[in-house]
């Protein structure tokens, strides 16, 4: 059993197809198929079942996936520790970014700066809901994730990176477009386009309107922030999003922004990682770049909020 075979196996399991898995590990489909075949022969077990549009893990495949994550994590940690001893800047960095948030906006610049300084670092990024990414951190599938706070999961520590206010947005053709402030009651009469239930942002919105005694008329529930903005631009309804996420559209005039009267809805972005997990020099440098890009002081740890969250 070779590390390259395990990486190929994990890539297929995570992407769902041999084609996408091959692209992730930068080999041909024929080559990755051969690696899996060799692995199955050695283990004397079938790892995947082919479905019409994707492959599905067998019971043996599911067991191997659990072990593969542990083996690869330990392999990478050993490699990075030894690289640190010799002064080499090598390593692997796997990052998650919540798809419904603005966390991805500064991420390209952070990764670009990291790669320019340390070209030997292998980086990968996955997206998903905050809840899913936290589970991937716990499973060792990713090293850190940008998530909305708070996080309630045993074994995960979070660090506050930034805060923002939630505002209402509408098309510039909306009849109330010239207003600067709208009430909760005015929004109750609108077709609202919000994020999916279960996320922290949606919880904050529902909580505010429940306290105001207002029942919302939700027309759409979308997983991606970009999709919410595009629907609002198309006159499909009114959205509620973090202020920083719409500064560009408001500046261009494709959206208008309203403050919500009486609302103090603060949205928090943080980075989640494993409690007590090994942090290589590359991981530490990545965290420093995150604090730098989000305006947090790297010299004064007391200015950052760190917490170990547990299930209630």
PDB file of C-alpha atoms in Angstrom:
ATOM      1  CA  UNK A   1       0.000   0.000   0.000  1.00  0.00           C
ATOM      2  CA  UNK A   2       1.557   3.285  -1.122  1.00  0.00           C
ATOM      3  CA  UNK A   3       0.848   6.872  -0.115  1.00  0.00           C
ATOM      4  CA  UNK A   4       0.112   7.831  -3.723  1.00  0.00           C
ATOM      5  CA  UNK A   5      -2.490   5.062  -3.910  1.00  0.00           C
ATOM      6  CA  UNK A   6      -4.173   6.285  -0.733  1.00  0.00           C
ATOM      7  CA  UNK A   7      -4.202   9.861  -2.034  1.00  0.00           C
ATOM      8  CA  UNK A   8      -5.793   8.641  -5.257  1.00  0.00           C
ATOM      9  CA  UNK A   9      -8.363   6.617  -3.312  1.00  0.00           C
ATOM     10  CA  UNK A  10      -9.282   9.594  -1.087  1.00  0.00           C
ATOM     11  CA  UNK A  11      -9.516  11.901  -4.112  1.00  0.00           C
ATOM     12  CA  UNK A  12     -12.033   9.600  -5.817  1.00  0.00           C
ATOM     13  CA  UNK A  13     -14.016   9.096  -2.599  1.00  0.00           C
ATOM     14  CA  UNK A  14     -14.279  12.857  -2.042  1.00  0.00           C
ATOM     15  CA  UNK A  15     -15.030  13.899  -5.625  1.00  0.00           C
ATOM     16  CA  UNK A  16     -17.281  10.973  -6.502  1.00  0.00           C
ATOM     17  CA  UNK A  17     -15.730  10.118  -9.880  1.00  0.00           C
ATOM     18  CA  UNK A  18     -12.481   8.692 -11.253  1.00  0.00           C
ATOM     19  CA  UNK A  19     -12.217  11.635 -13.674  1.00  0.00           C
ATOM     20  CA  UNK A  20     -12.441  14.303 -10.966  1.00  0.00           C
ATOM     21  CA  UNK A  21     -10.196  12.288  -8.662  1.00  0.00           C
ATOM     22  CA  UNK A  22      -7.541  11.997 -11.363  1.00  0.00           C
ATOM     23  CA  UNK A  23      -7.662  15.751 -11.952  1.00  0.00           C
ATOM     24  CA  UNK A  24      -7.188  16.420  -8.246  1.00  0.00           C
ATOM     25  CA  UNK A  25      -4.035  14.315  -7.962  1.00  0.00           C
ATOM     26  CA  UNK A  26      -2.767  15.376 -11.408  1.00  0.00           C
ATOM     27  CA  UNK A  27      -2.700  11.977 -13.139  1.00  0.00           C
ATOM     28  CA  UNK A  28      -4.602  10.463 -16.046  1.00  0.00           C
ATOM     29  CA  UNK A  29      -7.819   8.523 -15.520  1.00  0.00           C
ATOM     30  CA  UNK A  30      -6.072   5.369 -16.711  1.00  0.00           C
ATOM     31  CA  UNK A  31      -3.298   5.859 -14.157  1.00  0.00           C
ATOM     32  CA  UNK A  32      -5.661   6.400 -11.241  1.00  0.00           C
ATOM     33  CA  UNK A  33      -7.749   3.391 -12.275  1.00  0.00           C
ATOM     34  CA  UNK A  34      -4.586   1.274 -12.219  1.00  0.00           C
ATOM     35  CA  UNK A  35      -3.663   2.562  -8.744  1.00  0.00           C
ATOM     36  CA  UNK A  36      -7.089   1.632  -7.367  1.00  0.00           C
ATOM     37  CA  UNK A  37      -6.941  -1.774  -9.053  1.00  0.00           C
ATOM     38  CA  UNK A  38      -3.557  -2.453  -7.442  1.00  0.00           C
ATOM     39  CA  UNK A  39      -4.928  -1.366  -4.077  1.00  0.00           C
ATOM     40  CA  UNK A  40      -7.961  -3.636  -4.410  1.00  0.00           C
ATOM     41  CA  UNK A  41      -5.769  -6.601  -5.382  1.00  0.00           C
ATOM     42  CA  UNK A  42      -3.491  -6.049  -2.389  1.00  0.00           C
ATOM     43  CA  UNK A  43      -6.399  -5.639   0.036  1.00  0.00           C
ATOM     44  CA  UNK A  44      -8.480  -8.363  -1.616  1.00  0.00           C
ATOM     45  CA  UNK A  45     -11.534  -6.131  -1.435  1.00  0.00           C
ATOM     46  CA  UNK A  46     -13.608  -4.041  -3.821  1.00  0.00           C
ATOM     47  CA  UNK A  47     -13.487  -0.386  -2.779  1.00  0.00           C
ATOM     48  CA  UNK A  48     -16.007   1.240  -5.134  1.00  0.00           C
ATOM     49  CA  UNK A  49     -19.274   0.392  -6.846  1.00  0.00           C
ATOM     50  CA  UNK A  50     -19.948   2.225 -10.102  1.00  0.00           C
ATOM     51  CA  UNK A  51     -23.312   4.046 -10.273  1.00  0.00           C
ATOM     52  CA  UNK A  52     -24.643   5.867 -13.396  1.00  0.00           C
ATOM     53  CA  UNK A  53     -23.086   9.234 -12.536  1.00  0.00           C
ATOM     54  CA  UNK A  54     -20.679   8.564  -9.682  1.00  0.00           C
ATOM     55  CA  UNK A  55     -18.914   5.878  -7.728  1.00  0.00           C
ATOM     56  CA  UNK A  56     -20.051   4.753  -4.290  1.00  0.00           C
ATOM     57  CA  UNK A  57     -17.849   3.407  -1.520  1.00  0.00           C
ATOM     58  CA  UNK A  58     -18.363  -0.205  -0.517  1.00  0.00           C
ATOM     59  CA  UNK A  59     -18.273  -1.146   3.175  1.00  0.00           C
ATOM     60  CA  UNK A  60     -14.588  -1.995   2.739  1.00  0.00           C
ATOM     61  CA  UNK A  61     -14.062   1.361   1.034  1.00  0.00           C
ATOM     62  CA  UNK A  62     -15.676   3.227   3.924  1.00  0.00           C
ATOM     63  CA  UNK A  63     -13.415   1.455   6.416  1.00  0.00           C
ATOM     64  CA  UNK A  64     -10.328   2.210   4.337  1.00  0.00           C
ATOM     65  CA  UNK A  65     -11.314   5.876   3.989  1.00  0.00           C
ATOM     66  CA  UNK A  66     -11.360   6.281   7.772  1.00  0.00           C
ATOM     67  CA  UNK A  67      -7.880   4.768   8.027  1.00  0.00           C
ATOM     68  CA  UNK A  68      -6.569   6.610   4.980  1.00  0.00           C
ATOM     69  CA  UNK A  69      -7.312   9.994   6.552  1.00  0.00           C
ATOM     70  CA  UNK A  70      -5.325   9.009   9.654  1.00  0.00           C
ATOM     71  CA  UNK A  71      -2.409   7.582   7.658  1.00  0.00           C
ATOM     72  CA  UNK A  72      -2.164  10.596   5.340  1.00  0.00           C
ATOM     73  CA  UNK A  73      -2.454  13.044   8.225  1.00  0.00           C
ATOM     74  CA  UNK A  74       0.360  11.312  10.113  1.00  0.00           C
ATOM     75  CA  UNK A  75       2.455  11.033   6.939  1.00  0.00           C
ATOM     76  CA  UNK A  76       2.066  14.747   6.211  1.00  0.00           C
ATOM     77  CA  UNK A  77       2.762  15.701   9.829  1.00  0.00           C
ATOM     78  CA  UNK A  78       5.970  13.647   9.879  1.00  0.00           C
ATOM     79  CA  UNK A  79       7.085  15.119   6.563  1.00  0.00           C
ATOM     80  CA  UNK A  80       6.419  18.658   7.749  1.00  0.00           C
ATOM     81  CA  UNK A  81       8.145  18.138  11.107  1.00  0.00           C
ATOM     82  CA  UNK A  82      11.257  16.815   9.390  1.00  0.00           C
ATOM     83  CA  UNK A  83      11.119  19.610   6.826  1.00  0.00           C
ATOM     84  CA  UNK A  84      10.976  22.123   9.663  1.00  0.00           C
ATOM     85  CA  UNK A  85      14.104  20.587  11.225  1.00  0.00           C
ATOM     86  CA  UNK A  86      16.035  20.989   7.987  1.00  0.00           C
ATOM     87  CA  UNK A  87      14.637  24.456   7.292  1.00  0.00           C
ATOM     88  CA  UNK A  88      12.785  23.328   4.177  1.00  0.00           C
ATOM     89  CA  UNK A  89       9.460  25.024   3.477  1.00  0.00           C
ATOM     90  CA  UNK A  90       7.410  22.034   2.427  1.00  0.00           C
ATOM     91  CA  UNK A  91       3.996  20.828   3.445  1.00  0.00           C
ATOM     92  CA  UNK A  92       0.347  20.413   2.618  1.00  0.00           C
ATOM     93  CA  UNK A  93      -2.439  22.827   3.534  1.00  0.00           C
ATOM     94  CA  UNK A  94      -6.106  21.863   3.197  1.00  0.00           C
ATOM     95  CA  UNK A  95      -8.578  24.682   3.762  1.00  0.00           C
ATOM     96  CA  UNK A  96     -12.370  24.809   3.906  1.00  0.00           C
ATOM     97  CA  UNK A  97     -14.448  27.886   3.144  1.00  0.00           C
ATOM     98  CA  UNK A  98     -18.152  28.125   3.941  1.00  0.00           C
ATOM     99  CA  UNK A  99     -19.959  28.562   0.626  1.00  0.00           C
ATOM    100  CA  UNK A 100     -22.635  30.932   1.931  1.00  0.00           C
ATOM    101  CA  UNK A 101     -20.134  33.408   3.317  1.00  0.00           C
ATOM    102  CA  UNK A 102     -17.675  36.074   2.243  1.00  0.00           C
ATOM    103  CA  UNK A 103     -14.781  34.063   3.675  1.00  0.00           C
ATOM    104  CA  UNK A 104     -13.563  33.199   0.178  1.00  0.00           C
ATOM    105  CA  UNK A 105     -13.016  36.853  -0.788  1.00  0.00           C
ATOM    106  CA  UNK A 106      -9.556  37.341   0.827  1.00  0.00           C
ATOM    107  CA  UNK A 107      -8.576  33.669   0.532  1.00  0.00           C
ATOM    108  CA  UNK A 108      -7.018  33.859  -2.972  1.00  0.00           C
ATOM    109  CA  UNK A 109      -4.724  36.675  -1.846  1.00  0.00           C
ATOM    110  CA  UNK A 110      -3.760  34.794   1.322  1.00  0.00           C
ATOM    111  CA  UNK A 111      -2.903  31.639  -0.632  1.00  0.00           C
ATOM    112  CA  UNK A 112      -1.081  33.625  -3.321  1.00  0.00           C
ATOM    113  CA  UNK A 113       1.114  35.283  -0.708  1.00  0.00           C
ATOM    114  CA  UNK A 114       1.755  31.937   0.983  1.00  0.00           C
ATOM    115  CA  UNK A 115       2.735  30.276  -2.302  1.00  0.00           C
ATOM    116  CA  UNK A 116       5.008  33.163  -3.317  1.00  0.00           C
ATOM    117  CA  UNK A 117       6.936  32.813  -0.054  1.00  0.00           C
ATOM    118  CA  UNK A 118       6.799  29.016   0.143  1.00  0.00           C
ATOM    119  CA  UNK A 119       6.468  27.545  -3.372  1.00  0.00           C
ATOM    120  CA  UNK A 120       6.933  24.009  -2.044  1.00  0.00           C
ATOM    121  CA  UNK A 121       3.596  24.070  -0.230  1.00  0.00           C
ATOM    122  CA  UNK A 122       0.715  22.068  -1.716  1.00  0.00           C
ATOM    123  CA  UNK A 123      -2.638  23.791  -1.088  1.00  0.00           C
ATOM    124  CA  UNK A 124      -6.229  22.708  -1.658  1.00  0.00           C
ATOM    125  CA  UNK A 125      -9.585  24.363  -0.907  1.00  0.00           C
ATOM    126  CA  UNK A 126     -13.035  22.824  -0.460  1.00  0.00           C
ATOM    127  CA  UNK A 127     -16.374  24.526   0.169  1.00  0.00           C
ATOM    128  CA  UNK A 128     -19.473  23.573   2.114  1.00  0.00           C
ATOM    129  CA  UNK A 129     -21.685  24.665   4.970  1.00  0.00           C
ATOM    130  CA  UNK A 130     -20.053  25.697   8.244  1.00  0.00           C
ATOM    131  CA  UNK A 131     -21.455  22.566   9.923  1.00  0.00           C
ATOM    132  CA  UNK A 132     -20.037  20.263   7.229  1.00  0.00           C
ATOM    133  CA  UNK A 133     -16.611  21.914   7.337  1.00  0.00           C
ATOM    134  CA  UNK A 134     -16.441  21.547  11.124  1.00  0.00           C
ATOM    135  CA  UNK A 135     -17.074  17.813  10.716  1.00  0.00           C
ATOM    136  CA  UNK A 136     -14.284  17.665   8.118  1.00  0.00           C
ATOM    137  CA  UNK A 137     -11.915  19.382  10.556  1.00  0.00           C
ATOM    138  CA  UNK A 138     -12.821  16.800  13.217  1.00  0.00           C
ATOM    139  CA  UNK A 139     -12.285  13.952  10.743  1.00  0.00           C
ATOM    140  CA  UNK A 140      -8.868  15.301   9.747  1.00  0.00           C
ATOM    141  CA  UNK A 141      -9.987  15.807   6.156  1.00  0.00           C
ATOM    142  CA  UNK A 142      -9.030  19.500   6.239  1.00  0.00           C
ATOM    143  CA  UNK A 143      -6.605  21.460   8.428  1.00  0.00           C
ATOM    144  CA  UNK A 144      -8.688  24.575   9.027  1.00  0.00           C
ATOM    145  CA  UNK A 145     -11.934  26.158   7.878  1.00  0.00           C
ATOM    146  CA  UNK A 146     -13.469  29.605   7.587  1.00  0.00           C
ATOM    147  CA  UNK A 147     -16.844  29.307   9.333  1.00  0.00           C
ATOM    148  CA  UNK A 148     -19.541  31.496  10.841  1.00  0.00           C
ATOM    149  CA  UNK A 149     -19.438  31.636  14.637  1.00  0.00           C
ATOM    150  CA  UNK A 150     -20.319  30.305  17.116  1.00  0.00           C
ATOM    151  CA  UNK A 151     -19.377  26.686  16.551  1.00  0.00           C
ATOM    152  CA  UNK A 152     -20.746  24.035  18.872  1.00  0.00           C
ATOM    153  CA  UNK A 153     -18.638  20.924  18.422  1.00  0.00           C
ATOM    154  CA  UNK A 154     -16.420  19.099  20.889  1.00  0.00           C
ATOM    155  CA  UNK A 155     -12.754  19.092  19.948  1.00  0.00           C
ATOM    156  CA  UNK A 156     -12.771  22.188  17.715  1.00  0.00           C
ATOM    157  CA  UNK A 157     -11.230  25.537  18.611  1.00  0.00           C
ATOM    158  CA  UNK A 158     -12.241  28.732  16.852  1.00  0.00           C
ATOM    159  CA  UNK A 159     -10.639  32.121  16.477  1.00  0.00           C
ATOM    160  CA  UNK A 160     -12.537  35.289  15.641  1.00  0.00           C
ATOM    161  CA  UNK A 161     -11.249  36.967  12.465  1.00  0.00           C
ATOM    162  CA  UNK A 162     -13.856  39.624  11.725  1.00  0.00           C
ATOM    163  CA  UNK A 163     -17.341  40.893  12.517  1.00  0.00           C
ATOM    164  CA  UNK A 164     -19.906  42.501  10.264  1.00  0.00           C
ATOM    165  CA  UNK A 165     -23.448  43.859  10.377  1.00  0.00           C
ATOM    166  CA  UNK A 166     -26.309  42.226   8.515  1.00  0.00           C
ATOM    167  CA  UNK A 167     -28.187  44.576   6.173  1.00  0.00           C
ATOM    168  CA  UNK A 168     -31.124  44.315   3.786  1.00  0.00           C
ATOM    169  CA  UNK A 169     -30.450  44.592   0.043  1.00  0.00           C
ATOM    170  CA  UNK A 170     -32.753  45.282  -2.890  1.00  0.00           C
ATOM    171  CA  UNK A 171     -32.715  46.073  -6.574  1.00  0.00           C
ATOM    172  CA  UNK A 172     -32.279  49.795  -7.407  1.00  0.00           C
ATOM    173  CA  UNK A 173     -35.677  49.477  -9.141  1.00  0.00           C
ATOM    174  CA  UNK A 174     -37.426  48.656  -5.862  1.00  0.00           C
ATOM    175  CA  UNK A 175     -40.106  51.187  -4.859  1.00  0.00           C
ATOM    176  CA  UNK A 176     -38.248  51.860  -1.575  1.00  0.00           C
ATOM    177  CA  UNK A 177     -34.805  52.000  -3.185  1.00  0.00           C
ATOM    178  CA  UNK A 178     -34.103  55.575  -2.068  1.00  0.00           C
ATOM    179  CA  UNK A 179     -34.642  54.801   1.603  1.00  0.00           C
ATOM    180  CA  UNK A 180     -31.665  54.310   3.893  1.00  0.00           C
ATOM    181  CA  UNK A 181     -33.485  52.456   6.673  1.00  0.00           C
ATOM    182  CA  UNK A 182     -36.352  49.940   6.678  1.00  0.00           C
ATOM    183  CA  UNK A 183     -38.288  48.481   9.583  1.00  0.00           C
ATOM    184  CA  UNK A 184     -38.762  44.833  10.428  1.00  0.00           C
ATOM    185  CA  UNK A 185     -42.453  45.283   9.642  1.00  0.00           C
ATOM    186  CA  UNK A 186     -41.685  46.668   6.174  1.00  0.00           C
ATOM    187  CA  UNK A 187     -39.478  43.656   5.447  1.00  0.00           C
ATOM    188  CA  UNK A 188     -42.276  41.328   6.560  1.00  0.00           C
ATOM    189  CA  UNK A 189     -44.208  42.431   3.480  1.00  0.00           C
ATOM    190  CA  UNK A 190     -41.356  41.571   1.111  1.00  0.00           C
ATOM    191  CA  UNK A 191     -40.488  38.302  -0.594  1.00  0.00           C
ATOM    192  CA  UNK A 192     -37.274  37.504   1.230  1.00  0.00           C
ATOM    193  CA  UNK A 193     -34.280  35.663  -0.206  1.00  0.00           C
ATOM    194  CA  UNK A 194     -32.240  34.216   2.649  1.00  0.00           C
ATOM    195  CA  UNK A 195     -29.585  31.635   3.378  1.00  0.00           C
ATOM    196  CA  UNK A 196     -30.548  28.075   4.211  1.00  0.00           C
ATOM    197  CA  UNK A 197     -31.860  27.127   7.644  1.00  0.00           C
ATOM    198  CA  UNK A 198     -29.353  25.616  10.028  1.00  0.00           C
ATOM    199  CA  UNK A 199     -26.580  28.164   9.520  1.00  0.00           C
ATOM    200  CA  UNK A 200     -25.597  30.814  12.058  1.00  0.00           C
ATOM    201  CA  UNK A 201     -26.457  33.709   9.735  1.00  0.00           C
ATOM    202  CA  UNK A 202     -29.988  32.434   9.205  1.00  0.00           C
ATOM    203  CA  UNK A 203     -30.350  31.774  12.931  1.00  0.00           C
ATOM    204  CA  UNK A 204     -29.466  35.403  13.714  1.00  0.00           C
ATOM    205  CA  UNK A 205     -32.020  36.674  11.187  1.00  0.00           C
ATOM    206  CA  UNK A 206     -34.818  34.406  12.423  1.00  0.00           C
ATOM    207  CA  UNK A 207     -34.011  35.305  16.024  1.00  0.00           C
ATOM    208  CA  UNK A 208     -34.221  39.052  15.383  1.00  0.00           C
ATOM    209  CA  UNK A 209     -37.565  38.916  13.592  1.00  0.00           C
ATOM    210  CA  UNK A 210     -39.036  36.508  16.154  1.00  0.00           C
ATOM    211  CA  UNK A 211     -38.139  38.951  18.929  1.00  0.00           C
ATOM    212  CA  UNK A 212     -39.765  41.749  16.913  1.00  0.00           C
ATOM    213  CA  UNK A 213     -42.928  39.645  16.648  1.00  0.00           C
ATOM    214  CA  UNK A 214     -42.726  39.628  12.855  1.00  0.00           C
ATOM    215  CA  UNK A 215     -43.418  36.621  10.638  1.00  0.00           C
ATOM    216  CA  UNK A 216     -41.270  36.546   7.516  1.00  0.00           C
ATOM    217  CA  UNK A 217     -42.351  35.651   3.996  1.00  0.00           C
ATOM    218  CA  UNK A 218     -39.394  33.615   2.721  1.00  0.00           C
ATOM    219  CA  UNK A 219     -39.508  33.160  -1.053  1.00  0.00           C
ATOM    220  CA  UNK A 220     -36.114  31.477  -1.513  1.00  0.00           C
ATOM    221  CA  UNK A 221     -33.533  29.741   0.653  1.00  0.00           C
ATOM    222  CA  UNK A 222     -30.149  29.556  -1.079  1.00  0.00           C
ATOM    223  CA  UNK A 223     -26.848  28.057   0.016  1.00  0.00           C
ATOM    224  CA  UNK A 224     -24.571  30.591  -1.664  1.00  0.00           C
ATOM    225  CA  UNK A 225     -24.238  34.269  -0.925  1.00  0.00           C
ATOM    226  CA  UNK A 226     -23.507  35.044  -4.577  1.00  0.00           C
ATOM    227  CA  UNK A 227     -26.787  33.395  -5.584  1.00  0.00           C
ATOM    228  CA  UNK A 228     -28.725  35.538  -3.104  1.00  0.00           C
ATOM    229  CA  UNK A 229     -27.214  38.708  -4.578  1.00  0.00           C
ATOM    230  CA  UNK A 230     -27.912  37.674  -8.165  1.00  0.00           C
ATOM    231  CA  UNK A 231     -31.565  36.891  -7.371  1.00  0.00           C
ATOM    232  CA  UNK A 232     -32.017  40.258  -5.679  1.00  0.00           C
ATOM    233  CA  UNK A 233     -30.428  42.019  -8.663  1.00  0.00           C
ATOM    234  CA  UNK A 234     -32.981  40.233 -10.859  1.00  0.00           C
ATOM    235  CA  UNK A 235     -35.883  41.758  -8.847  1.00  0.00           C
ATOM    236  CA  UNK A 236     -36.845  38.402  -7.347  1.00  0.00           C
ATOM    237  CA  UNK A 237     -37.016  39.729  -3.792  1.00  0.00           C
ATOM    238  CA  UNK A 238     -35.125  41.353  -0.916  1.00  0.00           C
ATOM    239  CA  UNK A 239     -32.084  39.775   0.741  1.00  0.00           C
ATOM    240  CA  UNK A 240     -30.365  40.043   4.111  1.00  0.00           C
ATOM    241  CA  UNK A 241     -26.584  39.625   3.979  1.00  0.00           C
ATOM    242  CA  UNK A 242     -23.333  40.777   5.652  1.00  0.00           C
ATOM    243  CA  UNK A 243     -22.573  44.406   4.774  1.00  0.00           C
ATOM    244  CA  UNK A 244     -19.019  43.757   3.538  1.00  0.00           C
ATOM    245  CA  UNK A 245     -20.300  41.244   1.000  1.00  0.00           C
ATOM    246  CA  UNK A 246     -22.255  43.858  -0.990  1.00  0.00           C
ATOM    247  CA  UNK A 247     -19.981  46.910  -0.909  1.00  0.00           C
ATOM    248  CA  UNK A 248     -18.909  46.349  -4.523  1.00  0.00           C
ATOM    249  CA  UNK A 249     -22.471  45.960  -5.854  1.00  0.00           C
ATOM    250  CA  UNK A 250     -23.727  48.950  -3.880  1.00  0.00           C
ATOM    251  CA  UNK A 251     -20.801  51.009  -5.191  1.00  0.00           C
ATOM    252  CA  UNK A 252     -21.625  50.013  -8.777  1.00  0.00           C
ATOM    253  CA  UNK A 253     -25.314  50.729  -8.289  1.00  0.00           C
ATOM    254  CA  UNK A 254     -26.526  47.195  -9.037  1.00  0.00           C
ATOM    255  CA  UNK A 255     -27.896  46.861  -5.496  1.00  0.00           C
ATOM    256  CA  UNK A 256     -29.131  49.231  -2.790  1.00  0.00           C
ATOM    257  CA  UNK A 257     -28.464  48.694   0.895  1.00  0.00           C
ATOM    258  CA  UNK A 258     -30.862  49.395   3.777  1.00  0.00           C
ATOM    259  CA  UNK A 259     -30.065  49.447   7.461  1.00  0.00           C
ATOM    260  CA  UNK A 260     -32.663  47.479   9.410  1.00  0.00           C
ATOM    261  CA  UNK A 261     -34.298  49.693  12.036  1.00  0.00           C
ATOM    262  CA  UNK A 262     -33.537  48.594  15.585  1.00  0.00           C
ATOM    263  CA  UNK A 263     -31.414  45.674  14.449  1.00  0.00           C
ATOM    264  CA  UNK A 264     -28.080  44.881  16.006  1.00  0.00           C
ATOM    265  CA  UNK A 265     -27.354  41.701  14.124  1.00  0.00           C
ATOM    266  CA  UNK A 266     -23.633  41.024  14.196  1.00  0.00           C
ATOM    267  CA  UNK A 267     -22.262  38.295  11.956  1.00  0.00           C
ATOM    268  CA  UNK A 268     -18.932  36.744  12.974  1.00  0.00           C
ATOM    269  CA  UNK A 269     -16.349  35.029  10.806  1.00  0.00           C
ATOM    270  CA  UNK A 270     -13.821  32.739  12.413  1.00  0.00           C
ATOM    271  CA  UNK A 271     -11.341  30.036  11.599  1.00  0.00           C
ATOM    272  CA  UNK A 272     -11.844  26.571  13.056  1.00  0.00           C
ATOM    273  CA  UNK A 273      -9.189  23.947  13.673  1.00  0.00           C
ATOM    274  CA  UNK A 274      -8.651  20.843  15.770  1.00  0.00           C
ATOM    275  CA  UNK A 275      -7.995  21.221  19.501  1.00  0.00           C
ATOM    276  CA  UNK A 276      -4.533  19.876  20.274  1.00  0.00           C
ATOM    277  CA  UNK A 277      -3.802  19.100  16.630  1.00  0.00           C
ATOM    278  CA  UNK A 278      -0.285  19.353  15.241  1.00  0.00           C
ATOM    279  CA  UNK A 279       0.283  22.715  13.587  1.00  0.00           C
ATOM    280  CA  UNK A 280       3.193  22.710  11.191  1.00  0.00           C
ATOM    281  CA  UNK A 281       5.200  25.868  10.469  1.00  0.00           C
ATOM    282  CA  UNK A 282       3.165  26.234   7.258  1.00  0.00           C
ATOM    283  CA  UNK A 283      -0.114  26.085   9.188  1.00  0.00           C
ATOM    284  CA  UNK A 284       1.169  28.696  11.629  1.00  0.00           C
ATOM    285  CA  UNK A 285       2.233  30.994   8.788  1.00  0.00           C
ATOM    286  CA  UNK A 286      -1.191  30.564   7.169  1.00  0.00           C
ATOM    287  CA  UNK A 287      -2.895  31.625  10.414  1.00  0.00           C
ATOM    288  CA  UNK A 288      -0.618  34.663  10.658  1.00  0.00           C
ATOM    289  CA  UNK A 289      -1.563  35.681   7.106  1.00  0.00           C
ATOM    290  CA  UNK A 290      -5.258  35.265   7.942  1.00  0.00           C
ATOM    291  CA  UNK A 291      -4.929  37.565  10.950  1.00  0.00           C
ATOM    292  CA  UNK A 292      -3.005  40.062   8.855  1.00  0.00           C
ATOM    293  CA  UNK A 293      -5.582  40.133   6.034  1.00  0.00           C
ATOM    294  CA  UNK A 294      -8.504  40.349   8.430  1.00  0.00           C
ATOM    295  CA  UNK A 295      -6.883  43.163  10.414  1.00  0.00           C
ATOM    296  CA  UNK A 296      -6.091  41.157  13.531  1.00  0.00           C
ATOM    297  CA  UNK A 297      -2.877  41.835  15.445  1.00  0.00           C
ATOM    298  CA  UNK A 298      -0.434  38.946  15.407  1.00  0.00           C
ATOM    299  CA  UNK A 299       1.549  40.499  18.239  1.00  0.00           C
ATOM    300  CA  UNK A 300      -1.280  40.733  20.754  1.00  0.00           C
ATOM    301  CA  UNK A 301      -3.064  37.407  21.241  1.00  0.00           C
ATOM    302  CA  UNK A 302      -5.498  39.003  23.693  1.00  0.00           C
ATOM    303  CA  UNK A 303      -7.022  40.920  20.770  1.00  0.00           C
ATOM    304  CA  UNK A 304      -8.190  37.634  19.278  1.00  0.00           C
ATOM    305  CA  UNK A 305     -11.003  35.494  20.589  1.00  0.00           C
ATOM    306  CA  UNK A 306     -10.055  31.845  21.018  1.00  0.00           C
ATOM    307  CA  UNK A 307     -12.497  29.272  22.293  1.00  0.00           C
ATOM    308  CA  UNK A 308     -12.846  25.531  22.676  1.00  0.00           C
ATOM    309  CA  UNK A 309     -16.430  24.760  21.864  1.00  0.00           C
ATOM    310  CA  UNK A 310     -18.443  21.883  23.198  1.00  0.00           C
ATOM    311  CA  UNK A 311     -21.832  20.426  22.509  1.00  0.00           C
ATOM    312  CA  UNK A 312     -24.466  21.716  24.823  1.00  0.00           C
TER     313      UNK A 312
END
